[in-house]
Tab-separated table of C-alpha atoms in Angstrom:
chain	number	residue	atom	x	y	z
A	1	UNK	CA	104.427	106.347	89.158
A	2	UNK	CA	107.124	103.305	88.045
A	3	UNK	CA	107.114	101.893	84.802
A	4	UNK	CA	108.223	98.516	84.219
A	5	UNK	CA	108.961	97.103	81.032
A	6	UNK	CA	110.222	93.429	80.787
A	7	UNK	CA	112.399	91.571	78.534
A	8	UNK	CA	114.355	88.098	77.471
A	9	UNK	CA	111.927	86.232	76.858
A	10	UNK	CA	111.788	83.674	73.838
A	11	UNK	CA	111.643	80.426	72.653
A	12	UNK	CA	113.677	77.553	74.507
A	13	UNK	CA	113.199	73.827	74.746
A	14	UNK	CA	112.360	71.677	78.004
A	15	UNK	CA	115.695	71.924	80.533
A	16	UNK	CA	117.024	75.326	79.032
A	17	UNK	CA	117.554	78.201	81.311
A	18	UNK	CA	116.837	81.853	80.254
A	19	UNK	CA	116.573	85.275	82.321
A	20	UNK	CA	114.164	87.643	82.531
A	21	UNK	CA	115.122	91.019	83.128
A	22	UNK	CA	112.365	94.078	84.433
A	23	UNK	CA	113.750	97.432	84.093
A	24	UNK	CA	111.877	100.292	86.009
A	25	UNK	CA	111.590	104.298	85.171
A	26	UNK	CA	109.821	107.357	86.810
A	27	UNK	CA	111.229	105.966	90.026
A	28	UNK	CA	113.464	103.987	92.104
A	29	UNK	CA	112.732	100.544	92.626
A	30	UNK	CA	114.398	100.641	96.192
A	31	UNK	CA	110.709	102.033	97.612
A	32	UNK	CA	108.850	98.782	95.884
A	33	UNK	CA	108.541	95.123	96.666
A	34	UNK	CA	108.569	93.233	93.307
A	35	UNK	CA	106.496	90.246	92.017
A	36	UNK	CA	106.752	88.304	88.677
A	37	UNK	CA	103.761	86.800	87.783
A	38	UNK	CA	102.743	84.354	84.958
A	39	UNK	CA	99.452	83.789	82.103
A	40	UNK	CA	99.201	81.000	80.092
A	41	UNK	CA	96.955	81.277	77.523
A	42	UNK	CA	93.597	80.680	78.703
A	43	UNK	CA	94.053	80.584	82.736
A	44	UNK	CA	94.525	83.036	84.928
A	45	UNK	CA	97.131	85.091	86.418
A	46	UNK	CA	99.221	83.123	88.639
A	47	UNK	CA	102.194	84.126	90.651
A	48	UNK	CA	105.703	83.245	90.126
A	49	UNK	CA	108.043	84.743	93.152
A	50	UNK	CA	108.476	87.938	94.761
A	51	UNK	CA	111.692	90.160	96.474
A	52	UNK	CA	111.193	92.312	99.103
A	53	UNK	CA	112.919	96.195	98.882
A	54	UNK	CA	116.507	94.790	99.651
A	55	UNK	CA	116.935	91.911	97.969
A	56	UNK	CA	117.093	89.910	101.377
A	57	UNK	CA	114.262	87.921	100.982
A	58	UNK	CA	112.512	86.294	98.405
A	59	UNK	CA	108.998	84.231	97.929
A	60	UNK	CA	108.313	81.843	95.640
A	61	UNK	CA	105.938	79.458	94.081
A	62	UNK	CA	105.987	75.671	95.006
A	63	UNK	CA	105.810	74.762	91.229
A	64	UNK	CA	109.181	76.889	90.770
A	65	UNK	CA	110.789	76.203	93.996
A	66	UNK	CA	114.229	75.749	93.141
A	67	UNK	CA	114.016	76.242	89.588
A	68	UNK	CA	113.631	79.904	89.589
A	69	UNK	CA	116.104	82.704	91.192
A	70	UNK	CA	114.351	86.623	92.077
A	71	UNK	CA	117.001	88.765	91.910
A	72	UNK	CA	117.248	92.738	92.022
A	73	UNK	CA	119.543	95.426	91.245
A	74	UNK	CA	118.656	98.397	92.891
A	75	UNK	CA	121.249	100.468	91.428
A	76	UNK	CA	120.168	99.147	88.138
A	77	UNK	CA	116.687	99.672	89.178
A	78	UNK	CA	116.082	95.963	87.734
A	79	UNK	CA	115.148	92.968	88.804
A	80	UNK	CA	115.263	89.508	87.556
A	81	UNK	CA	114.214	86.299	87.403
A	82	UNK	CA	116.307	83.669	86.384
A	83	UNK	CA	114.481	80.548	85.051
A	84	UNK	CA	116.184	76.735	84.702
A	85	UNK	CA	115.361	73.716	83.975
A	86	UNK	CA	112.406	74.657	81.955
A	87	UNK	CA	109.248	72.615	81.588
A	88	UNK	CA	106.658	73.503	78.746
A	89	UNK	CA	104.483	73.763	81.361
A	90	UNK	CA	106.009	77.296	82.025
A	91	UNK	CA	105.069	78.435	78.624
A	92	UNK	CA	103.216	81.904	79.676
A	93	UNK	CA	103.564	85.715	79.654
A	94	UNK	CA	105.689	86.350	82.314
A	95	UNK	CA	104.830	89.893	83.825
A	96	UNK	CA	106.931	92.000	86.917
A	97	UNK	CA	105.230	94.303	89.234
A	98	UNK	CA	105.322	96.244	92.310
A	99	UNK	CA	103.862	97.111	95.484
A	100	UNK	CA	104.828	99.325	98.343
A	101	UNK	CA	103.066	96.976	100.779
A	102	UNK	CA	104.705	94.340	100.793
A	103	UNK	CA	105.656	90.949	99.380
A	104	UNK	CA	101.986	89.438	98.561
A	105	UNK	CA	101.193	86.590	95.936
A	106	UNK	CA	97.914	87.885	95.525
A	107	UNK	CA	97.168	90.152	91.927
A	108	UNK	CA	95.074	92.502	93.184
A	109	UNK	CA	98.114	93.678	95.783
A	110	UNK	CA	99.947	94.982	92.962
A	111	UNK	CA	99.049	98.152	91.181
A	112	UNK	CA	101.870	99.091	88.871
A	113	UNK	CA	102.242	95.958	86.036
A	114	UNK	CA	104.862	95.604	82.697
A	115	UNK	CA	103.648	94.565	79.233
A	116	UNK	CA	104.687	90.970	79.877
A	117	UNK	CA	107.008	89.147	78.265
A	118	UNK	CA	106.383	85.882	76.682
A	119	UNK	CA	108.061	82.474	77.205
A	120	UNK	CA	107.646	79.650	75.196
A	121	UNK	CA	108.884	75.922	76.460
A	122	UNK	CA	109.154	73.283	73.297
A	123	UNK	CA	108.960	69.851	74.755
């Protein structure tokens, strides 16, 4: 089983940047495709961008379409999301997680979740 545990998130204002960082334990990242997903209080889930094992190819959301980077370090067994250009509308709790399947957009295709971190946009 992988752990994932999340961090920098915090408290910016509106055109900021910040990154989020996902570290993994009990086993390699390498054998997982990674998501990052977001929850705002009061709606649901939503997804945010995904990476597929090598790094090669990445999937993202039309509302963060050139705003956000995926990134992983498989050495590191990490992976990232860099956020700019922040609107308060991405206030959330930003969560990673991975599949072995494949990269997928959908909740239920990902088993293994972090705590979330939370993000907070002032306007």
């Amino acid at each position: 089983q992988v752990q994932l545990v999340e961090s920098g998130g915090g408290l910016v204002q509106a055109g900021d940047s910040l990154r989020l960082s996902c570290a993994a334990s009990g086993r390699t990242i390498s054998s997982y495709y990674m998501g990052w997903f977001r929850q705002a209080t009061g709606k649901e889930r939503e997804f945010v961008a995904a990476i597929n094992k090598s790094g090669s190819y990445t999937y993202y959301a039309n509302s963060v379409k050139g705003r956000f980077t995926i990134s992983r370090d498989n050495a590191k067994n990490t992976v990232y999301l860099q956020m700019s250009s922040l609107k308060p509308e991405d206030t959330a709790a930003y969560y990673c997680a991975a599949n072995v399947n494949g990269i997928s957009e959908i909740v239920q295709n990902y088993p293994h979740w972090g705590q979330g971190t939370q993000v907070t946009v002032s306007s």
